[in-house]
mmCIF file of C-alpha atoms and ligand atoms in Angstrom:
data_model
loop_
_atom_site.group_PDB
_atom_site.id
_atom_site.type_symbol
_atom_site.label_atom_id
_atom_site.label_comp_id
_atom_site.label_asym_id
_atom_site.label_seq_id
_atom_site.Cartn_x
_atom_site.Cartn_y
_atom_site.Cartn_z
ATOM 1 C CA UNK A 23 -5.010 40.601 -2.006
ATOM 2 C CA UNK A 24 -5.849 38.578 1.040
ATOM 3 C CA UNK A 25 -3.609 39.633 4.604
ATOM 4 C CA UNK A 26 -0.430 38.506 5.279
ATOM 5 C CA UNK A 27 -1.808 35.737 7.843
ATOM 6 C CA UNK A 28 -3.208 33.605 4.866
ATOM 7 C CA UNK A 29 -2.326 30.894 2.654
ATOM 8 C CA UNK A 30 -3.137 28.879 -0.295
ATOM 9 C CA UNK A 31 -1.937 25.414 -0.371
ATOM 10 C CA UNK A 32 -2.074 23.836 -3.573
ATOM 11 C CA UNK A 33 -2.096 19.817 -2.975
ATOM 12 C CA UNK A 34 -0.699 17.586 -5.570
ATOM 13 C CA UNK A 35 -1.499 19.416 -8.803
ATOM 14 C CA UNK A 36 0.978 16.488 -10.705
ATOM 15 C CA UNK A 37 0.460 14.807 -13.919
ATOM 16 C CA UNK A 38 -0.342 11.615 -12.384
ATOM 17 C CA UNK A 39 -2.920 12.492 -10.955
ATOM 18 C CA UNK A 40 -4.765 14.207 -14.097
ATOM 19 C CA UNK A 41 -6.246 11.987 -16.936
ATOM 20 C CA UNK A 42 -3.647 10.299 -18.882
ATOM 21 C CA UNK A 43 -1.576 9.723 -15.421
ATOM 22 C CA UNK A 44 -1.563 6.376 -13.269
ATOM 23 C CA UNK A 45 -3.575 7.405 -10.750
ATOM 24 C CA UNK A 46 -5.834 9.622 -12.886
ATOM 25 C CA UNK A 47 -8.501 11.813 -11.301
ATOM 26 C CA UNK A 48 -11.528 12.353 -12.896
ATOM 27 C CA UNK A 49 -11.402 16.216 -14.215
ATOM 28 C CA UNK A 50 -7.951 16.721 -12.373
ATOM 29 C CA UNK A 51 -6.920 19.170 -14.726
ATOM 30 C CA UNK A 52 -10.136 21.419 -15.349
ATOM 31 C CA UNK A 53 -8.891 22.607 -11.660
ATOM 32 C CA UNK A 54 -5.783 24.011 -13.074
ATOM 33 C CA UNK A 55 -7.022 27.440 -14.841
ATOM 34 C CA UNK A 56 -8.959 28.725 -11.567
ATOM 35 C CA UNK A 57 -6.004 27.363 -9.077
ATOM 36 C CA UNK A 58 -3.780 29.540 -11.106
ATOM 37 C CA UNK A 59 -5.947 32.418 -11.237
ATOM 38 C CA UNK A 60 -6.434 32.298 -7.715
ATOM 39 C CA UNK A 61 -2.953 32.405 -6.656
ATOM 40 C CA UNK A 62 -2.967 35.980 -7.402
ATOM 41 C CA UNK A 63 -4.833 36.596 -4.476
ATOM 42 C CA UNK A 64 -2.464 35.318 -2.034
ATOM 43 C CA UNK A 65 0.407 36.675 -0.385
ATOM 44 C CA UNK A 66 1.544 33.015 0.577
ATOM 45 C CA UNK A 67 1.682 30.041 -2.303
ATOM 46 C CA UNK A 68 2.821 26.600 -1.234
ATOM 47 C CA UNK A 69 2.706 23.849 -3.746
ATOM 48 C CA UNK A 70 2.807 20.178 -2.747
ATOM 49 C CA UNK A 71 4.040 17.841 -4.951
ATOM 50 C CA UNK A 72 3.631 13.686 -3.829
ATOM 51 C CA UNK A 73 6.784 12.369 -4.500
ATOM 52 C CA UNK A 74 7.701 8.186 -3.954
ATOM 53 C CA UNK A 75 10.880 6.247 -4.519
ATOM 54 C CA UNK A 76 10.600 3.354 -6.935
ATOM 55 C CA UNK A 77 9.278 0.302 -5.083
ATOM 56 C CA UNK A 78 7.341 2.454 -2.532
ATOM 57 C CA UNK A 79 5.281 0.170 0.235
ATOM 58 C CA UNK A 80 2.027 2.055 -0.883
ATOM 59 C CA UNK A 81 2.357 0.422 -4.618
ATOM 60 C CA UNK A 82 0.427 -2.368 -5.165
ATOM 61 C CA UNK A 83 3.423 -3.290 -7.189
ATOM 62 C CA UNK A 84 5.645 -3.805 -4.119
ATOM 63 C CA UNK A 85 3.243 -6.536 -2.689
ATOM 64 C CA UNK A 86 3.120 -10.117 -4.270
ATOM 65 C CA UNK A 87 -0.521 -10.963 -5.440
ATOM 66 C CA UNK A 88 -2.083 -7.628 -4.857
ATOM 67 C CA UNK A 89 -3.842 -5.113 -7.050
ATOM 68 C CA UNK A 90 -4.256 -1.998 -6.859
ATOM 69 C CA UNK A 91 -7.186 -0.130 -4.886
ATOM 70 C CA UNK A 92 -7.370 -2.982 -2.613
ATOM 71 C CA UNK A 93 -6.584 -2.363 1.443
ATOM 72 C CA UNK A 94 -3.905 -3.929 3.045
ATOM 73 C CA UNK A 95 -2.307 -3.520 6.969
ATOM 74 C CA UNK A 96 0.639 -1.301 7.416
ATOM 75 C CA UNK A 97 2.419 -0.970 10.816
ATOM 76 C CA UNK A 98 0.431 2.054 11.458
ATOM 77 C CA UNK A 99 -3.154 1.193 10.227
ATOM 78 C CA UNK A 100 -5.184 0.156 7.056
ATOM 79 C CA UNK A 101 -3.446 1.838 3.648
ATOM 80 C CA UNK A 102 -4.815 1.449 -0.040
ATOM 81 C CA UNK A 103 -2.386 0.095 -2.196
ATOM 82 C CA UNK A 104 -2.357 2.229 -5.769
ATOM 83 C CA UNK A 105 -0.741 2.125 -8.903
ATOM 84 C CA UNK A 106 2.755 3.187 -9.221
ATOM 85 C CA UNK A 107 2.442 6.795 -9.069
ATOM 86 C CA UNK A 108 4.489 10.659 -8.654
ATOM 87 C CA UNK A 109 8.262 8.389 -8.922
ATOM 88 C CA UNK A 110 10.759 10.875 -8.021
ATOM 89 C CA UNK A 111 12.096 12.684 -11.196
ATOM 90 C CA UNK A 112 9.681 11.228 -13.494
ATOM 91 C CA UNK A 113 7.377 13.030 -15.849
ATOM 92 C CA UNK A 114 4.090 11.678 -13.773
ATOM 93 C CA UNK A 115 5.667 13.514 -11.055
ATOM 94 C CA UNK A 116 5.734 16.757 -12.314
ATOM 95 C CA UNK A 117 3.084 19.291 -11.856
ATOM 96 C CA UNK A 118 0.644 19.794 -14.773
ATOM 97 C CA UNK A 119 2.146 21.416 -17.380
ATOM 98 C CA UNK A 120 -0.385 24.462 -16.986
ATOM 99 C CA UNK A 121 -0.357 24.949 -13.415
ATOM 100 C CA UNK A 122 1.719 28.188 -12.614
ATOM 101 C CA UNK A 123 4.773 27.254 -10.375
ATOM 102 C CA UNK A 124 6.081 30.793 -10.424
ATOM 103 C CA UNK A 125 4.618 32.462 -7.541
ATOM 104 C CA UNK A 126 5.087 29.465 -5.075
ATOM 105 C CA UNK A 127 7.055 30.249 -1.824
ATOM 106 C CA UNK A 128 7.304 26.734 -1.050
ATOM 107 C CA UNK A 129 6.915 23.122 -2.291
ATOM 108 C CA UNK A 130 6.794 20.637 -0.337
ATOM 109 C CA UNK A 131 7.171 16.813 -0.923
ATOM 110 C CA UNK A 132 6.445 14.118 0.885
ATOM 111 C CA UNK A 133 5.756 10.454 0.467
ATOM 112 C CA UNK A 134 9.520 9.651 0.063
ATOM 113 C CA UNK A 135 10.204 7.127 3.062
ATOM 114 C CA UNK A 136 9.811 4.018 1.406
ATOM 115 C CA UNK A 137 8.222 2.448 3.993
ATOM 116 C CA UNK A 138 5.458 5.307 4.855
ATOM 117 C CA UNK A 139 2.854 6.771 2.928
ATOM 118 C CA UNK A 140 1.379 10.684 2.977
ATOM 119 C CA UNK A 141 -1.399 11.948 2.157
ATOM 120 C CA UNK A 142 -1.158 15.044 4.290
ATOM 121 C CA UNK A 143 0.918 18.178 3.640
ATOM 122 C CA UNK A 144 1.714 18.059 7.929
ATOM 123 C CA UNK A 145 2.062 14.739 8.733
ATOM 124 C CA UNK A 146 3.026 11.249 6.964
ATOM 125 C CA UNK A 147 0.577 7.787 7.629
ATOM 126 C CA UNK A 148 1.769 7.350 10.992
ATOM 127 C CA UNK A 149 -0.268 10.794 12.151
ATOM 128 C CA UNK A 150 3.496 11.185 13.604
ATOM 129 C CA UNK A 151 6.077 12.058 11.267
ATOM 130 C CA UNK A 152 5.921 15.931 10.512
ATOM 131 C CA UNK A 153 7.045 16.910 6.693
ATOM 132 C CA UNK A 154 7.866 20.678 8.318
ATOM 133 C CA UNK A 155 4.609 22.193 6.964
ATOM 134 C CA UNK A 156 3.508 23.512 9.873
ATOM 135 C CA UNK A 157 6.546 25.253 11.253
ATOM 136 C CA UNK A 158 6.939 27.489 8.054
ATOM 137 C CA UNK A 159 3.493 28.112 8.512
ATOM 138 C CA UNK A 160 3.955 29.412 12.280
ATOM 139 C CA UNK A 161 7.014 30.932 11.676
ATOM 140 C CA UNK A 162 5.806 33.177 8.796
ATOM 141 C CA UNK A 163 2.480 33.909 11.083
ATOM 142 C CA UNK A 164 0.448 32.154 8.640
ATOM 143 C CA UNK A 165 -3.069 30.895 10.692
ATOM 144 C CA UNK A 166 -6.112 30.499 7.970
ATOM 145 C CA UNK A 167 -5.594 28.627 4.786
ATOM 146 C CA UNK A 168 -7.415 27.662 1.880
ATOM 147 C CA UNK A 169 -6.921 24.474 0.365
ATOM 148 C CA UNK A 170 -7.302 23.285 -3.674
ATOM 149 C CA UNK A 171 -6.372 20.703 -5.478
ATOM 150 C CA UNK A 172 -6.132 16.577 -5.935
ATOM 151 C CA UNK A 173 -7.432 14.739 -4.672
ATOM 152 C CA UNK A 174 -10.637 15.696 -2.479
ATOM 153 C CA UNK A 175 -11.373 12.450 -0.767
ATOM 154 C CA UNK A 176 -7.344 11.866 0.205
ATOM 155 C CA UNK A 177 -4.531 14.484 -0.061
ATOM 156 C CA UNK A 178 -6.897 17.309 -0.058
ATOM 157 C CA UNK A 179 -9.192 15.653 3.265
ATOM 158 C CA UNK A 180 -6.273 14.244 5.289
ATOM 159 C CA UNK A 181 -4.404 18.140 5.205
ATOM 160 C CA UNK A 182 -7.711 19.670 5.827
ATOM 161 C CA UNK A 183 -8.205 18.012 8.892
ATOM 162 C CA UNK A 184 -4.738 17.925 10.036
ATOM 163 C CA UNK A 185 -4.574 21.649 9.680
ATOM 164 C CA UNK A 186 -8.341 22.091 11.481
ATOM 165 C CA UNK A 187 -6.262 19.855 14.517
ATOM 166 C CA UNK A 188 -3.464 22.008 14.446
ATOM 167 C CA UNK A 189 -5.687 25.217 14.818
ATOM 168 C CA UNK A 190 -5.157 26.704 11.000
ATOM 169 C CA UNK A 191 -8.732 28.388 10.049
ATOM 170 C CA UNK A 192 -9.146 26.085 7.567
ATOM 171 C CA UNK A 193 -11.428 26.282 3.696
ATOM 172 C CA UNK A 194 -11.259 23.853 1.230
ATOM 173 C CA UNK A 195 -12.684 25.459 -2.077
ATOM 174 C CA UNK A 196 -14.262 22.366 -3.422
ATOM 175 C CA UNK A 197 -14.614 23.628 -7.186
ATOM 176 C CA UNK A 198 -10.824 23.579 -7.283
ATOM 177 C CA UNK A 199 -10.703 20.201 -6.011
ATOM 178 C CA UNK A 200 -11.562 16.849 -7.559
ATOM 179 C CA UNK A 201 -11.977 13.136 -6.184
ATOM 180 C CA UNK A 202 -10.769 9.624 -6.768
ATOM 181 C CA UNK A 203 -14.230 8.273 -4.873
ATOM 182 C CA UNK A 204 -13.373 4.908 -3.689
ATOM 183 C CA UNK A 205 -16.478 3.242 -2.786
ATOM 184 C CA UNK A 206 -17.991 6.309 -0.852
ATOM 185 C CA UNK A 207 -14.796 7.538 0.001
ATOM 186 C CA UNK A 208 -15.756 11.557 -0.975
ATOM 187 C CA UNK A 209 -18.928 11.353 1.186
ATOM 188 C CA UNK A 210 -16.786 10.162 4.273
ATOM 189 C CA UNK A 211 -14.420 12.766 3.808
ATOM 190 C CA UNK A 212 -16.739 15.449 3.063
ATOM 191 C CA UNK A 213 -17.998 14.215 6.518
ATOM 192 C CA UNK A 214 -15.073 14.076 8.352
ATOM 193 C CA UNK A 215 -13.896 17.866 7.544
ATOM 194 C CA UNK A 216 -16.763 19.207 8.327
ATOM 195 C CA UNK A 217 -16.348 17.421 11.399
ATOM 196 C CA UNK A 218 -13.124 18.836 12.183
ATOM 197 C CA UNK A 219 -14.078 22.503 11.530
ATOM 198 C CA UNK A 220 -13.070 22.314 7.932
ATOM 199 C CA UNK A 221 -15.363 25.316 6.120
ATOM 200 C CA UNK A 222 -16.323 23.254 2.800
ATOM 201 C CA UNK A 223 -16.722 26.449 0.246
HETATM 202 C C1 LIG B 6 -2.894 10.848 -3.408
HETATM 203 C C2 LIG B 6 -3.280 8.607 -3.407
HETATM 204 C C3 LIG B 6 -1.939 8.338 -3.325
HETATM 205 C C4 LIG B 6 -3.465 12.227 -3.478
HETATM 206 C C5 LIG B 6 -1.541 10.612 -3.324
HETATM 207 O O1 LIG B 6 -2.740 13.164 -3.872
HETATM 208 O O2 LIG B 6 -4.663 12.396 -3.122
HETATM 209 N N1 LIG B 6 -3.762 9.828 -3.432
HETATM 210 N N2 LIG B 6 -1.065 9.350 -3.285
HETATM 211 ZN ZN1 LIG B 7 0.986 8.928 -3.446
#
């Protein structure tokens, strides 16, 4: 059992986001036996779970002409528009049917201001907006964290960093993580957590 000072953070783990699901990521669920076979280690499980209102401004959908994957200009920088994806209370929302949801202490959504997208468990788009993350972390004493899950080059990179910025000790086991890779997009991320302090394991 790892001390009481760590944490695994689980991002995203939802069907959508395994094969079959909208925004399908390429293995998404071969992750799910290890993840749940790690969380045995920890004293501290958080879950996140993306979770948008119908119509959300990061749908491609909710944009006359556009498709999805391409980039468009949101009051706080450049966002990819996806598929419809993780609607509140649908089935693509819902973890994968496998992953162990037991042993969580927490789960935390985010993504549900319409008008605001997250990819990070701390912080929405904006790099402003906190989801709360961080003060459960403090307040339990929680400093080093170990991050799995979907997807590496978004979700998975954006908390990484956010938590190296914050001052969380901060590995990203990158067996239990898989990537969307939009044109180059894991390469730049792998970059930009190292970058930050992130340990890449
Ligand atoms: C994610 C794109 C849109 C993710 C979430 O979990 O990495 N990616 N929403
Ligand atoms: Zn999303």
């Amino acid at each position: 059992m790892r001390p009481a000072n760590e944490a695994l953070v689980i991002i995203d783990v939802q069907n959508d986001f395994c094969p079959g699901g909208a925004l399908a990521v390429p293995g998404g669920d071969e992750i799910v036996p290890g993840i749940n076979a790690l969380m045995d280690d920890f004293a501290a499980v958080i879950l996140t779970q993306d979770w948008h209102p119908a119509g959300h401004s990061s749908f491609a959908s909710s944009h006359a002409g556009r498709a999805p994957y391409d980039m468009t200009e949101m009051p706080y920088g450049p966002q990819v528009l996806w598929p419809d994806h993780c609607v509140i209370g649908t089935r693509g929302a819902a973890f994968h049917p496998d992953l162990r949801t037991d042993p969580a202490d927490l789960v935390i959504r985010k993504g549900f201001r319409p008008t605001i997208d997250s990819y990070s468990a701390f912080f929405e788009n904006d790099h402003e907006t906190p989801t709360g993350l961080e003060g459960y972390l403090r307040a339990r004493g929680i400093d080093t964290l170990t991050l799995v899950g979907l997807a590496t080059d978004f979700c998975v990179n954006y908390s990484a960093v956010d938590a190296a910025r914050l001052g969380f000790g901060v590995t990203v086991v990158e067996r239990l993580c898989r990537a969307i890779d939009l044109s180059g997009s894991l390469a730049a991320a792998r970059d930009g957590m190292r970058g930050a302090g992130v340990r890449l394991a």
